[in-house]
């Protein structure tokens, strides 16, 4: 029985629509996993499952602004005043979240026209590409800049190499003492080379809670410092996350969209749908798709199990992946993300010659056309045997970003426990590193 206040909270929640998944499946298939979803959610919130020393993120969002958030906002306003460019160094969970938030709220071209007062933000240390490094050098030429190094372990190779180079650039440009004031380290409170360096060098530090693993760390300083430097109000982001924490953990039934999404994706998987395409119709969503891809991929892909996560952007990717989705191997399903249209409308005009034949759209808004493309795509893909889940996010704003991050993290934890894996480790990631270290001659990796 749902209480009135729960019903009210539910109305404001992200809406997960599964009316387009039926075909080979039916409602009883979903109802049959209800107890499993309930148990997985309970395991997560009770902290009794595998990897339970990494569930600090579940209760992380707080109702009030914390001292660390205040310190982040102070550091961000200093960085904004003294930098044309802010370079965020990190890889995987130490970079995807902040980049996702900034691009979704401000667009992929958010750096255009920015400088001191509202700095450009570039991400480094997520690649070993020499071309990318050379490009960054050109971007920084003649610019005042500050750097954040984000690494929980403090030992990851890609960010460590980028940081060494950028630290030396700062020291050459500003001298050792001034350079120290332009370096911010976000890392474990106690362990790791980065923590030790930061303390010896006197850089300002922010803490990644030990109980929040990389891909579950976006709502810590990992995500919050870059967002604040981008001018995003992190108090609103955390208010949205806190609201999500309360709402999505309170409701324990299929009226909870977390249960619906986690439940239906496991049912689909058991019916042979082992690839999920996570689609939005917003170019600014691409990096958010990348964050989701890492969250689910690294959490679920183990022990020979897992749904392969693919992020895509429609309608652009309908012209690249569309054929495969419509008529390729029938092992996929889609999750389509929708937002309310923005208030500022674009109306298609009328042309007296109508040589392009577009006058049938004259007077229509671009978001109306987008909506018809969405509806037409859902119908086509369902006809082609691709189940489609729809997630209606509502308005896109700072609170919503916080809500989306928390919501999807919770979905991931519940879904992975249903799958029977530990969502919070990533033993497979070490394999390439071991080979690379051996090839590079890193001490200790000779054998
Ligand atoms: O989710 C994870 O744990 C990983 O993606 C890490 O975030 C990534 O490997 C970077 O690790 P670190 O922050 O220790 O440099």
Short mmCIF file of C-alpha atoms and ligand atoms in Angstrom, two decimals:
data_model
loop_
_atom_site.label_atom_id
_atom_site.label_comp_id
_atom_site.label_asym_id
_atom_site.label_seq_id
_atom_site.Cartn_x
_atom_site.Cartn_y
_atom_site.Cartn_z
CA UNK A 1 0.00 0.00 0.00
CA UNK A 2 1.55 3.33 -1.03
CA UNK A 3 1.21 6.25 1.39
CA UNK A 4 0.13 9.62 0.01
CA UNK A 5 3.53 11.24 0.52
CA UNK A 6 5.17 8.31 -1.25
CA UNK A 7 2.76 8.68 -4.13
CA UNK A 8 3.61 12.37 -4.34
CA UNK A 9 7.32 11.63 -4.36
CA UNK A 10 6.76 9.00 -7.04
CA UNK A 11 5.02 11.52 -9.32
CA UNK A 12 8.17 13.66 -9.31
CA UNK A 13 10.42 10.67 -9.93
CA UNK A 14 12.11 9.69 -13.15
CA UNK A 15 9.51 7.73 -15.11
CA UNK A 16 10.54 4.34 -16.45
CA UNK A 17 8.13 3.11 -19.12
CA UNK A 18 8.36 -0.59 -20.00
CA UNK A 19 5.26 -0.76 -22.19
CA UNK A 20 7.46 -1.40 -25.25
CA UNK A 21 9.35 -4.42 -23.99
CA UNK A 22 6.64 -7.02 -24.32
CA UNK A 23 6.79 -9.59 -27.11
CA UNK A 24 8.76 -12.63 -26.13
CA UNK A 25 8.28 -11.42 -22.54
CA UNK A 26 5.14 -10.79 -20.56
CA UNK A 27 4.20 -9.17 -17.27
CA UNK A 28 4.40 -12.45 -15.29
CA UNK A 29 8.09 -12.68 -16.26
CA UNK A 30 8.67 -9.38 -14.50
CA UNK A 31 6.46 -10.17 -11.53
CA UNK A 32 8.38 -13.43 -11.09
CA UNK A 33 11.55 -11.48 -10.21
CA UNK A 34 9.92 -9.12 -7.72
CA UNK A 35 11.33 -10.97 -4.70
CA UNK A 36 14.81 -10.94 -6.27
CA UNK A 37 14.65 -7.17 -6.84
CA UNK A 38 13.46 -6.65 -3.28
CA UNK A 39 16.26 -8.82 -1.91
CA UNK A 40 18.92 -7.09 -4.04
CA UNK A 41 17.76 -3.64 -2.91
CA UNK A 42 17.70 -4.79 0.72
CA UNK A 43 21.15 -6.35 0.43
CA UNK A 44 22.50 -3.07 -0.91
CA UNK A 45 20.97 -0.83 1.73
CA UNK A 46 21.69 -3.26 4.59
CA UNK A 47 25.27 -3.61 3.45
CA UNK A 48 25.22 -7.40 3.54
CA UNK A 49 26.30 -8.15 -0.03
CA UNK A 50 29.60 -8.72 -1.83
CA UNK A 51 31.80 -5.62 -1.91
CA UNK A 52 29.93 -4.09 1.03
CA UNK A 53 32.97 -2.04 2.07
CA UNK A 54 32.31 0.09 -1.05
CA UNK A 55 28.72 1.15 -0.45
CA UNK A 56 29.51 4.48 1.22
CA UNK A 57 27.91 6.26 -1.77
CA UNK A 58 24.44 4.93 -0.84
CA UNK A 59 24.07 7.33 2.10
CA UNK A 60 26.47 9.99 0.89
CA UNK A 61 24.17 12.81 -0.30
CA UNK A 62 23.38 15.01 2.68
CA UNK A 63 20.42 17.32 3.26
CA UNK A 64 22.68 20.23 4.25
CA UNK A 65 25.77 21.68 2.62
CA UNK A 66 28.86 20.06 4.17
CA UNK A 67 32.09 21.85 5.19
CA UNK A 68 33.88 20.10 2.34
CA UNK A 69 31.32 21.42 -0.16
CA UNK A 70 31.89 24.95 1.17
CA UNK A 71 35.64 24.46 0.77
CA UNK A 72 35.07 23.20 -2.78
CA UNK A 73 33.04 26.31 -3.64
CA UNK A 74 35.78 28.56 -2.20
CA UNK A 75 38.49 26.76 -4.16
CA UNK A 76 36.34 26.89 -7.30
CA UNK A 77 35.87 30.62 -7.08
CA UNK A 78 39.64 31.10 -6.65
CA UNK A 79 40.31 28.87 -9.67
CA UNK A 80 37.72 30.81 -11.69
CA UNK A 81 39.35 34.13 -10.82
CA UNK A 82 42.93 33.14 -11.55
CA UNK A 83 42.62 30.77 -14.52
CA UNK A 84 41.77 30.95 -18.21
CA UNK A 85 41.86 27.15 -18.24
CA UNK A 86 41.27 24.47 -15.62
CA UNK A 87 42.75 21.07 -16.44
CA UNK A 88 41.11 18.06 -14.78
CA UNK A 89 43.39 15.04 -14.75
CA UNK A 90 41.90 11.59 -14.16
CA UNK A 91 40.65 8.44 -15.86
CA UNK A 92 37.58 6.16 -15.59
CA UNK A 93 35.53 7.00 -12.52
CA UNK A 94 37.92 9.84 -11.77
CA UNK A 95 36.86 11.81 -14.85
CA UNK A 96 33.73 10.59 -16.64
CA UNK A 97 31.22 11.91 -14.08
CA UNK A 98 32.29 15.57 -13.98
CA UNK A 99 32.70 15.68 -17.74
CA UNK A 100 29.25 14.12 -18.17
CA UNK A 101 27.62 16.72 -15.90
CA UNK A 102 29.35 19.70 -17.50
CA UNK A 103 28.57 18.62 -21.07
CA UNK A 104 24.97 17.72 -20.31
CA UNK A 105 24.24 21.04 -18.60
CA UNK A 106 26.40 23.32 -20.77
CA UNK A 107 26.76 21.45 -24.08
CA UNK A 108 29.77 19.75 -25.70
CA UNK A 109 31.07 23.13 -26.90
CA UNK A 110 30.93 24.70 -23.43
CA UNK A 111 34.51 26.00 -23.71
CA UNK A 112 33.82 28.36 -26.60
CA UNK A 113 34.31 32.01 -25.63
CA UNK A 114 35.33 31.22 -22.05
CA UNK A 115 38.37 32.53 -20.15
CA UNK A 116 39.31 34.12 -16.84
CA UNK A 117 36.27 34.48 -14.58
CA UNK A 118 34.60 31.50 -16.25
CA UNK A 119 37.47 29.25 -17.34
CA UNK A 120 37.61 26.68 -20.07
CA UNK A 121 37.76 23.13 -18.73
CA UNK A 122 39.83 20.41 -20.39
CA UNK A 123 40.24 16.80 -19.33
CA UNK A 124 43.65 15.14 -19.43
CA UNK A 125 45.27 11.95 -18.17
CA UNK A 126 42.58 9.73 -19.67
CA UNK A 127 44.78 8.65 -22.59
CA UNK A 128 48.39 7.89 -23.51
CA UNK A 129 48.02 9.68 -26.87
CA UNK A 130 50.93 11.94 -27.78
CA UNK A 131 48.65 13.86 -30.16
CA UNK A 132 46.24 14.64 -27.34
CA UNK A 133 49.14 15.81 -25.16
CA UNK A 134 50.51 18.04 -27.91
CA UNK A 135 47.05 19.50 -28.47
CA UNK A 136 46.75 20.31 -24.76
CA UNK A 137 50.11 22.09 -24.88
CA UNK A 138 48.79 24.26 -27.71
CA UNK A 139 45.57 24.97 -25.82
CA UNK A 140 47.52 26.07 -22.75
CA UNK A 141 49.99 28.23 -24.63
CA UNK A 142 49.93 31.76 -23.16
CA UNK A 143 47.05 30.90 -20.81
CA UNK A 144 46.86 31.08 -17.03
CA UNK A 145 45.85 27.68 -15.77
CA UNK A 146 45.23 25.53 -12.69
CA UNK A 147 45.14 21.78 -12.36
CA UNK A 148 43.17 19.17 -10.42
CA UNK A 149 44.66 15.70 -10.18
CA UNK A 150 42.01 13.11 -9.36
CA UNK A 151 43.08 9.60 -8.48
CA UNK A 152 41.76 7.49 -5.64
CA UNK A 153 44.63 5.03 -5.71
CA UNK A 154 47.06 7.81 -6.53
CA UNK A 155 49.05 5.43 -8.71
CA UNK A 156 47.17 5.15 -12.03
CA UNK A 157 49.65 5.48 -14.90
CA UNK A 158 47.75 7.67 -17.38
CA UNK A 159 46.90 10.50 -14.94
CA UNK A 160 50.27 10.21 -13.18
CA UNK A 161 52.15 10.84 -16.46
CA UNK A 162 49.91 13.79 -17.39
CA UNK A 163 50.23 15.25 -13.90
CA UNK A 164 54.01 15.07 -13.88
CA UNK A 165 54.08 17.04 -17.16
CA UNK A 166 51.50 19.64 -16.09
CA UNK A 167 53.08 20.11 -12.66
CA UNK A 168 56.40 20.86 -14.27
CA UNK A 169 54.71 23.27 -16.71
CA UNK A 170 53.12 25.09 -13.77
CA UNK A 171 56.45 25.28 -11.95
CA UNK A 172 58.24 26.64 -15.02
CA UNK A 173 55.51 29.21 -15.61
CA UNK A 174 54.82 30.41 -12.07
CA UNK A 175 57.75 29.21 -9.93
CA UNK A 176 57.48 26.48 -7.31
CA UNK A 177 55.67 28.46 -4.62
CA UNK A 178 52.95 29.90 -6.92
CA UNK A 179 52.53 26.56 -8.73
CA UNK A 180 51.59 24.92 -5.41
CA UNK A 181 48.61 27.30 -5.18
CA UNK A 182 47.36 26.13 -8.57
CA UNK A 183 47.35 22.41 -7.84
CA UNK A 184 44.39 20.61 -6.23
CA UNK A 185 44.63 16.91 -5.34
CA UNK A 186 41.52 14.76 -4.96
CA UNK A 187 42.41 11.38 -3.52
CA UNK A 188 42.10 8.87 -0.67
CA UNK A 189 42.28 10.46 2.80
CA UNK A 190 45.24 8.36 3.89
CA UNK A 191 46.65 5.99 1.30
CA UNK A 192 48.56 6.27 -1.97
CA UNK A 193 51.38 8.14 -3.63
CA UNK A 194 49.21 11.16 -4.46
CA UNK A 195 48.14 11.68 -0.84
CA UNK A 196 51.77 11.51 0.24
CA UNK A 197 52.93 13.92 -2.48
CA UNK A 198 50.11 16.39 -1.71
CA UNK A 199 51.04 16.45 1.94
CA UNK A 200 54.74 16.88 1.27
CA UNK A 201 54.14 19.61 -1.33
CA UNK A 202 51.36 21.43 0.53
CA UNK A 203 48.70 21.32 -2.22
CA UNK A 204 45.07 21.81 -1.25
CA UNK A 205 43.41 18.40 -1.06
CA UNK A 206 39.88 17.03 -1.15
CA UNK A 207 38.94 13.55 -0.06
CA UNK A 208 37.40 10.65 -1.95
CA UNK A 209 35.64 8.62 0.75
CA UNK A 210 37.34 5.19 0.95
CA UNK A 211 33.90 3.54 0.79
CA UNK A 212 33.00 5.12 -2.58
CA UNK A 213 34.68 3.36 -5.52
CA UNK A 214 35.73 5.35 -8.60
CA UNK A 215 32.62 4.88 -10.74
CA UNK A 216 30.39 5.67 -7.73
CA UNK A 217 32.32 8.83 -6.81
CA UNK A 218 30.76 11.55 -8.98
CA UNK A 219 28.86 13.04 -6.03
CA UNK A 220 32.12 13.49 -4.07
CA UNK A 221 34.81 16.15 -4.75
CA UNK A 222 35.68 14.10 -7.87
CA UNK A 223 32.61 15.48 -9.61
CA UNK A 224 31.86 18.49 -7.45
CA UNK A 225 35.08 20.51 -7.84
CA UNK A 226 35.09 20.48 -11.67
CA UNK A 227 31.34 21.17 -11.72
CA UNK A 228 31.76 24.13 -9.35
CA UNK A 229 34.61 25.53 -11.48
CA UNK A 230 32.27 25.25 -14.50
CA UNK A 231 29.82 27.48 -12.64
CA UNK A 232 27.36 24.71 -11.76
CA UNK A 233 25.63 25.16 -8.39
CA UNK A 234 26.75 22.01 -6.58
CA UNK A 235 24.30 22.68 -3.72
CA UNK A 236 21.48 22.09 -6.21
CA UNK A 237 23.19 18.98 -7.60
CA UNK A 238 23.49 17.52 -4.10
CA UNK A 239 19.94 18.56 -3.20
CA UNK A 240 18.72 16.53 -6.20
CA UNK A 241 20.89 13.58 -5.16
CA UNK A 242 19.65 13.77 -1.58
CA UNK A 243 16.04 13.86 -2.74
CA UNK A 244 16.78 10.82 -4.90
CA UNK A 245 18.38 9.00 -1.96
CA UNK A 246 15.22 9.55 0.10
CA UNK A 247 12.65 8.78 -2.62
CA UNK A 248 14.24 5.86 -4.42
CA UNK A 249 15.13 3.99 -1.24
CA UNK A 250 11.76 4.52 0.44
CA UNK A 251 9.47 2.91 -2.10
CA UNK A 252 9.85 -0.88 -2.17
CA UNK A 253 7.67 -2.07 -5.04
CA UNK A 254 7.56 -1.96 -8.82
CA UNK A 255 6.23 1.58 -8.49
CA UNK A 256 9.84 2.45 -7.79
CA UNK A 257 11.51 3.12 -11.18
CA UNK A 258 14.74 1.66 -9.77
CA UNK A 259 12.97 -1.66 -9.33
CA UNK A 260 11.44 -1.46 -12.80
CA UNK A 261 14.73 -0.72 -14.57
CA UNK A 262 16.85 -3.19 -12.56
CA UNK A 263 14.14 -5.86 -12.79
CA UNK A 264 13.32 -5.59 -16.48
CA UNK A 265 16.96 -5.47 -17.63
CA UNK A 266 17.63 -8.73 -15.75
CA UNK A 267 14.52 -10.32 -17.27
CA UNK A 268 15.60 -9.19 -20.74
CA UNK A 269 19.10 -10.57 -20.13
CA UNK A 270 17.69 -13.94 -19.14
CA UNK A 271 15.76 -13.92 -22.43
CA UNK A 272 18.99 -13.52 -24.42
CA UNK A 273 19.10 -9.72 -24.66
CA UNK A 274 22.72 -9.28 -23.66
CA UNK A 275 23.41 -5.83 -25.17
CA UNK A 276 21.81 -2.62 -23.91
CA UNK A 277 21.94 0.53 -26.02
CA UNK A 278 21.50 3.59 -23.82
CA UNK A 279 20.27 6.33 -26.10
CA UNK A 280 19.57 10.00 -25.81
CA UNK A 281 18.51 12.54 -28.41
CA UNK A 282 20.84 15.20 -26.94
CA UNK A 283 24.42 15.66 -28.25
CA UNK A 284 25.36 16.97 -24.79
CA UNK A 285 24.42 13.56 -23.35
CA UNK A 286 27.26 11.64 -25.05
CA UNK A 287 29.62 11.82 -22.08
CA UNK A 288 26.78 10.99 -19.70
CA UNK A 289 26.30 7.88 -21.82
CA UNK A 290 30.02 7.20 -21.34
CA UNK A 291 29.64 7.54 -17.56
CA UNK A 292 26.65 5.13 -17.60
CA UNK A 293 28.64 2.74 -19.81
CA UNK A 294 31.50 2.58 -17.31
CA UNK A 295 29.15 2.34 -14.33
CA UNK A 296 27.28 -0.68 -15.66
CA UNK A 297 30.12 -2.22 -17.67
CA UNK A 298 32.68 -2.29 -14.88
CA UNK A 299 30.11 -3.22 -12.24
CA UNK A 300 28.39 -6.07 -14.08
CA UNK A 301 30.88 -7.51 -16.56
CA UNK A 302 32.50 -10.30 -14.54
CA UNK A 303 32.32 -14.05 -13.84
CA UNK A 304 31.37 -14.59 -17.50
CA UNK A 305 28.19 -12.55 -17.03
CA UNK A 306 26.91 -9.07 -17.85
CA UNK A 307 24.89 -6.97 -20.25
CA UNK A 308 27.21 -5.24 -22.74
CA UNK A 309 26.57 -1.48 -22.37
CA UNK A 310 26.62 0.71 -25.48
CA UNK A 311 25.94 4.45 -25.38
CA UNK A 312 24.48 6.12 -28.49
CA UNK A 313 23.04 9.43 -29.64
CA UNK A 314 20.00 9.63 -31.88
CA UNK A 315 19.16 10.78 -34.41
CA UNK A 316 22.89 10.99 -35.37
CA UNK A 317 23.60 7.31 -34.67
CA UNK A 318 20.44 6.17 -36.47
CA UNK A 319 22.57 6.93 -39.52
CA UNK A 320 25.35 4.63 -38.30
CA UNK A 321 23.91 2.04 -35.89
CA UNK A 322 20.29 2.23 -37.07
CA UNK A 323 20.60 -0.58 -39.62
CA UNK A 324 22.20 -2.95 -37.10
CA UNK A 325 19.58 -2.15 -34.48
CA UNK A 326 16.69 -2.62 -36.90
CA UNK A 327 17.78 -5.83 -38.60
CA UNK A 328 20.98 -7.18 -37.06
CA UNK A 329 21.40 -9.92 -34.45
CA UNK A 330 18.35 -9.90 -32.15
CA UNK A 331 20.24 -9.83 -28.86
CA UNK A 332 19.75 -6.14 -28.04
CA UNK A 333 17.36 -3.89 -26.22
CA UNK A 334 17.36 -0.12 -25.88
CA UNK A 335 16.88 2.36 -23.07
CA UNK A 336 15.81 5.73 -24.47
CA UNK A 337 16.33 8.85 -22.35
CA UNK A 338 13.96 11.77 -22.80
CA UNK A 339 13.97 15.28 -21.31
CA UNK A 340 11.29 17.94 -21.39
CA UNK A 341 11.87 20.31 -24.31
CA UNK A 342 13.62 23.58 -23.39
CA UNK A 343 11.55 26.74 -23.00
CA UNK A 344 13.32 28.53 -25.84
CA UNK A 345 11.63 27.14 -28.94
CA UNK A 346 12.91 26.96 -32.49
CA UNK A 347 10.17 27.32 -35.11
CA UNK A 348 10.74 26.08 -38.65
CA UNK A 349 10.03 28.84 -41.17
CA UNK A 350 8.11 28.84 -44.46
CA UNK A 351 9.99 29.35 -47.74
CA UNK A 352 8.01 30.75 -50.68
CA UNK A 353 9.91 28.59 -53.22
CA UNK A 354 9.90 25.46 -51.06
CA UNK A 355 12.64 23.88 -53.20
CA UNK A 356 13.69 21.69 -50.25
CA UNK A 357 10.08 20.51 -49.80
CA UNK A 358 10.10 21.37 -46.12
CA UNK A 359 7.06 23.65 -46.05
CA UNK A 360 4.96 20.82 -44.61
CA UNK A 361 6.90 21.50 -41.38
CA UNK A 362 6.52 25.29 -41.47
CA UNK A 363 5.30 26.60 -38.13
CA UNK A 364 6.30 23.41 -36.32
CA UNK A 365 8.94 23.51 -33.58
CA UNK A 366 12.18 21.57 -33.74
CA UNK A 367 11.31 19.71 -30.54
CA UNK A 368 8.02 18.60 -32.13
CA UNK A 369 10.02 17.10 -35.02
CA UNK A 370 12.41 15.49 -32.51
CA UNK A 371 9.47 13.96 -30.64
CA UNK A 372 8.10 12.43 -33.84
CA UNK A 373 11.56 11.03 -34.62
CA UNK A 374 11.63 9.46 -31.15
CA UNK A 375 8.14 7.98 -31.49
CA UNK A 376 8.85 6.74 -35.01
CA UNK A 377 12.11 5.12 -33.90
CA UNK A 378 10.51 3.35 -30.93
CA UNK A 379 7.78 1.93 -33.19
CA UNK A 380 10.29 0.81 -35.83
CA UNK A 381 12.65 -0.85 -33.36
CA UNK A 382 9.84 -2.59 -31.46
CA UNK A 383 8.54 -3.89 -34.83
CA UNK A 384 12.07 -5.11 -35.53
CA UNK A 385 12.13 -7.14 -32.31
CA UNK A 386 14.07 -4.71 -30.11
CA UNK A 387 12.45 -4.11 -26.72
CA UNK A 388 12.56 -0.42 -25.76
CA UNK A 389 12.59 0.96 -22.21
CA UNK A 390 11.91 4.71 -21.96
CA UNK A 391 13.23 6.90 -19.16
CA UNK A 392 11.49 10.24 -18.90
CA UNK A 393 13.81 12.47 -16.90
CA UNK A 394 11.65 15.62 -16.86
CA UNK A 395 13.34 19.05 -16.88
CA UNK A 396 17.10 19.14 -17.36
CA UNK A 397 18.73 21.16 -14.57
CA UNK A 398 21.26 20.90 -11.75
CA UNK A 399 18.94 19.08 -9.33
CA UNK A 400 18.06 16.61 -12.08
CA UNK A 401 21.73 15.81 -12.76
CA UNK A 402 22.20 14.92 -9.07
CA UNK A 403 19.05 12.82 -9.13
CA UNK A 404 20.11 11.00 -12.32
CA UNK A 405 23.55 10.14 -10.98
CA UNK A 406 22.14 8.73 -7.74
CA UNK A 407 19.23 6.96 -9.45
CA UNK A 408 21.47 5.16 -11.95
CA UNK A 409 24.04 4.21 -9.30
CA UNK A 410 21.24 2.66 -7.25
CA UNK A 411 19.83 0.86 -10.32
CA UNK A 412 23.32 -0.47 -11.03
CA UNK A 413 23.87 -1.81 -7.49
CA UNK A 414 20.46 -3.52 -7.44
CA UNK A 415 20.81 -4.92 -10.97
CA UNK A 416 24.33 -6.29 -10.36
CA UNK A 417 23.25 -8.04 -7.16
CA UNK A 418 20.37 -9.60 -9.13
CA UNK A 419 22.92 -10.77 -11.67
CA UNK A 420 24.88 -12.40 -8.85
CA UNK A 421 28.11 -10.41 -9.16
CA UNK A 422 30.05 -8.08 -6.87
CA UNK A 423 29.24 -4.65 -8.34
CA UNK A 424 32.10 -2.89 -6.61
CA UNK A 425 35.29 -4.57 -7.77
CA UNK A 426 37.01 -4.56 -11.17
CA UNK A 427 39.64 -7.33 -11.06
CA UNK A 428 39.68 -7.58 -14.89
CA UNK A 429 41.05 -4.05 -15.31
CA UNK A 430 44.35 -5.13 -13.76
CA UNK A 431 45.20 -7.59 -16.57
CA UNK A 432 46.19 -5.03 -19.20
CA UNK A 433 48.05 -3.04 -16.57
CA UNK A 434 50.17 -6.04 -15.55
CA UNK A 435 51.16 -6.75 -19.15
CA UNK A 436 51.87 -3.08 -19.82
CA UNK A 437 54.00 -2.74 -16.66
CA UNK A 438 55.97 -5.85 -17.59
CA UNK A 439 56.58 -4.48 -21.10
CA UNK A 440 57.58 -1.12 -19.64
CA UNK A 441 59.96 -2.72 -17.15
CA UNK A 442 58.20 -1.38 -14.05
CA UNK A 443 60.04 -2.68 -10.96
CA UNK A 444 58.16 -5.62 -9.42
CA UNK A 445 56.52 -6.70 -12.71
CA UNK A 446 59.45 -8.56 -14.30
CA UNK A 447 57.70 -11.96 -14.12
O1 LIG B 1 35.60 2.74 -11.22
C1 LIG B 1 36.79 2.61 -10.95
O2 LIG B 1 37.16 2.24 -9.83
C2 LIG B 1 37.86 2.91 -11.97
O3 LIG B 1 37.30 3.30 -13.18
C3 LIG B 1 38.76 4.01 -11.49
O4 LIG B 1 38.03 5.17 -11.26
C4 LIG B 1 39.88 4.31 -12.49
O5 LIG B 1 40.60 3.13 -12.76
C5 LIG B 1 40.82 5.37 -11.95
O6 LIG B 1 41.36 4.97 -10.73
P1 LIG B 1 42.08 5.99 -9.77
O7 LIG B 1 41.10 6.99 -9.31
O8 LIG B 1 42.58 5.15 -8.64
O9 LIG B 1 43.20 6.64 -10.54
#
